[in-house]
PDB file of C-alpha atoms in Angstrom:
ATOM      1  CA  UNK A 169      33.840  37.332  88.352  1.00 40.00           C
ATOM      2  CA  UNK A 170      31.212  34.622  88.155  1.00 43.00           C
ATOM      3  CA  UNK A 171      27.630  35.434  89.018  1.00 44.00           C
ATOM      4  CA  UNK A 172      24.808  33.222  90.125  1.00 46.00           C
ATOM      5  CA  UNK A 173      21.203  33.700  89.075  1.00 42.00           C
ATOM      6  CA  UNK A 174      18.084  33.809  91.156  1.00 42.00           C
ATOM      7  CA  UNK A 175      14.709  33.700  89.449  1.00 44.00           C
ATOM      8  CA  UNK A 176      12.357  36.291  90.922  1.00 43.00           C
ATOM      9  CA  UNK A 177       8.673  35.780  90.396  1.00 45.00           C
ATOM     10  CA  UNK A 178       5.936  38.294  91.143  1.00 46.00           C
ATOM     11  CA  UNK A 179       2.336  37.503  91.945  1.00 48.00           C
ATOM     12  CA  UNK A 180       1.676  37.143  88.238  1.00 51.00           C
ATOM     13  CA  UNK A 181       2.621  33.851  86.543  1.00 54.00           C
ATOM     14  CA  UNK A 182       3.480  35.690  83.337  1.00 56.00           C
ATOM     15  CA  UNK A 183       6.308  37.845  84.745  1.00 61.00           C
ATOM     16  CA  UNK A 184       9.608  36.191  85.686  1.00 60.00           C
ATOM     17  CA  UNK A 185      12.928  38.050  85.969  1.00 64.00           C
ATOM     18  CA  UNK A 186      16.449  36.771  86.548  1.00 62.00           C
ATOM     19  CA  UNK A 187      18.463  38.488  89.257  1.00 57.00           C
ATOM     20  CA  UNK A 188      22.246  38.187  88.942  1.00 58.00           C
ATOM     21  CA  UNK A 189      23.972  37.743  92.287  1.00 50.00           C
ATOM     22  CA  UNK A 190      27.754  37.935  92.768  1.00 50.00           C
ATOM     23  CA  UNK A 191      29.464  34.766  93.907  1.00 47.00           C
ATOM     24  CA  UNK A 192      32.222  35.250  96.488  1.00 48.00           C
ATOM     25  CA  UNK A 193      35.531  34.090  95.102  1.00 49.00           C
ATOM     26  CA  UNK A 194      38.899  33.680  96.746  1.00 49.00           C
ATOM     27  CA  UNK A 195      41.536  36.188  95.697  1.00 52.00           C
ATOM     28  CA  UNK A 196      44.306  34.304  93.893  1.00 51.00           C
ATOM     29  CA  UNK A 197      47.719  35.334  95.161  1.00 55.00           C
ATOM     30  CA  UNK A 198      49.944  32.536  93.859  1.00 56.00           C
ATOM     31  CA  UNK A 199      53.445  33.807  93.157  1.00 64.00           C
ATOM     32  CA  UNK A 200      53.572  36.004  96.255  1.00 93.00           C
ATOM     33  CA  UNK A 201      55.369  35.090  99.430  1.00 96.00           C
ATOM     34  CA  UNK A 202      55.147  35.893 103.108  1.00 96.00           C
ATOM     35  CA  UNK A 203      57.621  35.913 105.985  1.00 96.00           C
ATOM     36  CA  UNK A 204      56.376  34.896 109.434  1.00 95.00           C
ATOM     37  CA  UNK A 205      56.576  37.768 111.954  1.00 94.00           C
ATOM     38  CA  UNK A 206      55.720  36.456 115.439  1.00 93.00           C
ATOM     39  CA  UNK A 207      58.013  34.004 117.220  1.00 92.00           C
ATOM     40  CA  UNK A 208      55.565  31.280 116.217  1.00 92.00           C
ATOM     41  CA  UNK A 209      52.557  31.597 113.910  1.00 94.00           C
ATOM     42  CA  UNK A 210      49.657  29.171 113.928  1.00 96.00           C
ATOM     43  CA  UNK A 211      48.715  27.484 110.666  1.00 96.00           C
ATOM     44  CA  UNK A 212      45.022  26.588 110.742  1.00 98.00           C
ATOM     45  CA  UNK A 213      43.005  23.964 108.904  1.00 98.00           C
ATOM     46  CA  UNK A 214      40.511  26.632 107.755  1.00 97.00           C
ATOM     47  CA  UNK A 215      40.375  30.444 107.496  1.00 96.00           C
ATOM     48  CA  UNK A 216      39.074  30.749 111.040  1.00 95.00           C
ATOM     49  CA  UNK A 217      40.919  31.154 114.338  1.00 95.00           C
ATOM     50  CA  UNK A 218      38.631  28.582 115.963  1.00 96.00           C
ATOM     51  CA  UNK A 219      39.617  25.902 113.428  1.00 97.00           C
ATOM     52  CA  UNK A 220      42.177  23.226 114.279  1.00 97.00           C
ATOM     53  CA  UNK A 221      45.830  24.359 114.402  1.00 96.00           C
ATOM     54  CA  UNK A 222      47.774  22.036 112.087  1.00 95.00           C
ATOM     55  CA  UNK A 223      51.286  23.484 112.505  1.00 94.00           C
ATOM     56  CA  UNK A 224      53.350  26.203 114.120  1.00 93.00           C
ATOM     57  CA  UNK A 225      55.834  28.022 111.877  1.00 92.00           C
ATOM     58  CA  UNK A 226      58.774  29.929 113.372  1.00 91.00           C
ATOM     59  CA  UNK A 227      59.582  33.596 112.910  1.00 94.00           C
ATOM     60  CA  UNK A 228      61.363  34.089 109.592  1.00 94.00           C
ATOM     61  CA  UNK A 229      59.711  31.099 107.936  1.00 93.00           C
ATOM     62  CA  UNK A 230      58.862  31.708 104.270  1.00 94.00           C
ATOM     63  CA  UNK A 231      55.451  30.635 102.969  1.00 96.00           C
ATOM     64  CA  UNK A 232      53.982  30.811  99.460  1.00 96.00           C
ATOM     65  CA  UNK A 233      50.562  32.442  99.222  1.00 96.00           C
ATOM     66  CA  UNK A 234      47.995  30.397  97.313  1.00 95.00           C
ATOM     67  CA  UNK A 235      44.914  32.553  97.776  1.00 94.00           C
ATOM     68  CA  UNK A 236      43.276  35.010 100.142  1.00 94.00           C
ATOM     69  CA  UNK A 237      39.837  34.737 101.677  1.00 94.00           C
ATOM     70  CA  UNK A 238      37.311  37.000  99.892  1.00 92.00           C
ATOM     71  CA  UNK A 239      36.792  39.205 102.951  1.00 92.00           C
ATOM     72  CA  UNK A 240      38.761  40.690 105.824  1.00 94.00           C
ATOM     73  CA  UNK A 241      38.100  39.591 109.398  1.00 94.00           C
ATOM     74  CA  UNK A 242      38.853  40.977 112.843  1.00 94.00           C
ATOM     75  CA  UNK A 243      41.289  38.789 114.782  1.00 93.00           C
ATOM     76  CA  UNK A 244      43.351  39.752 117.846  1.00 90.00           C
ATOM     77  CA  UNK A 245      42.439  43.424 117.398  1.00 93.00           C
ATOM     78  CA  UNK A 246      43.533  43.627 113.736  1.00 93.00           C
ATOM     79  CA  UNK A 247      41.543  43.534 110.500  1.00 96.00           C
ATOM     80  CA  UNK A 248      43.232  41.501 107.756  1.00 95.00           C
ATOM     81  CA  UNK A 249      42.754  38.663 105.278  1.00 96.00           C
ATOM     82  CA  UNK A 250      43.282  34.985 105.932  1.00 97.00           C
ATOM     83  CA  UNK A 251      45.751  33.478 103.439  1.00 97.00           C
ATOM     84  CA  UNK A 252      45.956  29.921 102.213  1.00 97.00           C
ATOM     85  CA  UNK A 253      49.671  29.119 102.196  1.00 97.00           C
ATOM     86  CA  UNK A 254      52.049  26.371 101.117  1.00 96.00           C
ATOM     87  CA  UNK A 255      55.122  25.715 103.235  1.00 94.00           C
ATOM     88  CA  UNK A 256      57.613  22.987 104.058  1.00 90.00           C
ATOM     89  CA  UNK A 257      58.538  21.418 107.358  1.00 87.00           C
ATOM     90  CA  UNK A 258      61.450  19.131 108.180  1.00 85.00           C
ATOM     91  CA  UNK A 259      60.402  15.790 109.626  1.00 86.00           C
ATOM     92  CA  UNK A 260      62.371  14.184 112.496  1.00 90.00           C
ATOM     93  CA  UNK A 261      64.134  11.930 109.954  1.00 93.00           C
ATOM     94  CA  UNK A 262      65.438  15.061 108.180  1.00 89.00           C
ATOM     95  CA  UNK A 263      63.272  14.857 105.074  1.00 90.00           C
ATOM     96  CA  UNK A 264      61.182  17.866 103.988  1.00 88.00           C
ATOM     97  CA  UNK A 265      57.412  17.638 103.681  1.00 90.00           C
ATOM     98  CA  UNK A 266      55.158  20.102 101.823  1.00 93.00           C
ATOM     99  CA  UNK A 267      51.995  21.226 103.595  1.00 94.00           C
ATOM    100  CA  UNK A 268      49.160  23.717 103.190  1.00 97.00           C
ATOM    101  CA  UNK A 269      47.020  25.640 105.660  1.00 98.00           C
ATOM    102  CA  UNK A 270      45.577  29.050 106.532  1.00 98.00           C
ATOM    103  CA  UNK A 271      47.327  31.921 108.328  1.00 98.00           C
ATOM    104  CA  UNK A 272      46.042  35.316 109.421  1.00 97.00           C
ATOM    105  CA  UNK A 273      47.617  38.191 107.477  1.00 96.00           C
ATOM    106  CA  UNK A 274      48.750  40.044 110.599  1.00 96.00           C
ATOM    107  CA  UNK A 275      51.368  37.316 111.062  1.00 96.00           C
ATOM    108  CA  UNK A 276      52.973  37.954 107.640  1.00 95.00           C
ATOM    109  CA  UNK A 277      54.976  40.537 105.748  1.00 94.00           C
ATOM    110  CA  UNK A 278      54.287  40.066 102.022  1.00 95.00           C
ATOM    111  CA  UNK A 279      56.784  40.040  99.143  1.00 95.00           C
ATOM    112  CA  UNK A 280      56.487  39.677  95.371  1.00 93.00           C
ATOM    113  CA  UNK A 281      59.316  37.156  94.944  1.00 94.00           C
ATOM    114  CA  UNK A 282      60.715  34.217  96.891  1.00 93.00           C
ATOM    115  CA  UNK A 283      64.197  35.782  96.749  1.00 95.00           C
ATOM    116  CA  UNK A 284      62.997  38.972  98.460  1.00 94.00           C
ATOM    117  CA  UNK A 285      61.144  36.969 101.100  1.00 94.00           C
ATOM    118  CA  UNK A 286      64.223  34.815 101.758  1.00 93.00           C
ATOM    119  CA  UNK A 287      66.403  37.935 101.997  1.00 94.00           C
ATOM    120  CA  UNK A 288      64.002  39.456 104.539  1.00 93.00           C
ATOM    121  CA  UNK A 289      63.957  36.178 106.445  1.00 93.00           C
ATOM    122  CA  UNK A 290      67.765  36.152 106.624  1.00 92.00           C
ATOM    123  CA  UNK A 291      67.788  39.744 107.905  1.00 89.00           C
ATOM    124  CA  UNK A 292      65.317  39.038 110.707  1.00 82.00           C
ATOM    125  CA  UNK A 293      68.230  38.000 112.907  1.00 61.00           C
ATOM    126  CA  UNK A 294      69.607  41.526 112.511  1.00 51.00           C
ATOM    127  CA  UNK A 295      66.210  43.044 113.244  1.00 43.00           C
ATOM    128  CA  UNK A 296      66.477  45.199 110.108  1.00 40.00           C
ATOM    129  CA  UNK A 297      64.372  44.662 107.010  1.00 41.00           C
ATOM    130  CA  UNK A 298      61.576  46.278 105.070  1.00 42.00           C
ATOM    131  CA  UNK A 299      58.650  45.001 103.084  1.00 40.00           C
ATOM    132  CA  UNK A 300      57.075  45.815  99.734  1.00 41.00           C
TER     133      UNK A 300
END
């Protein structure tokens, strides 16, 4: 983890000490995947429920996790992380488009591989699946 420095100085000009402060970093989660749980999940521009909603993703949609916010937050009565995710949508002309945004962790079930996430997504119609 990287650390920042803050120079502390006492009343005396001759005594100066460096104070190492931790720098908040995002938790890298690339290579993990999530399956959307609610009927529609909001994808936000930033890791904040008051930020602009850029997309809605349907239940069963598979997203790739890029990183997690460095802290948990309370949203809709649940404490969880916000995740930066990559996902694809299909445009009206039928072509796919890759996008990125932020989603609250309560809306996801997490998996270690795309195949497991896709399998869980396929089973959502049956209402039976587990998560890792």
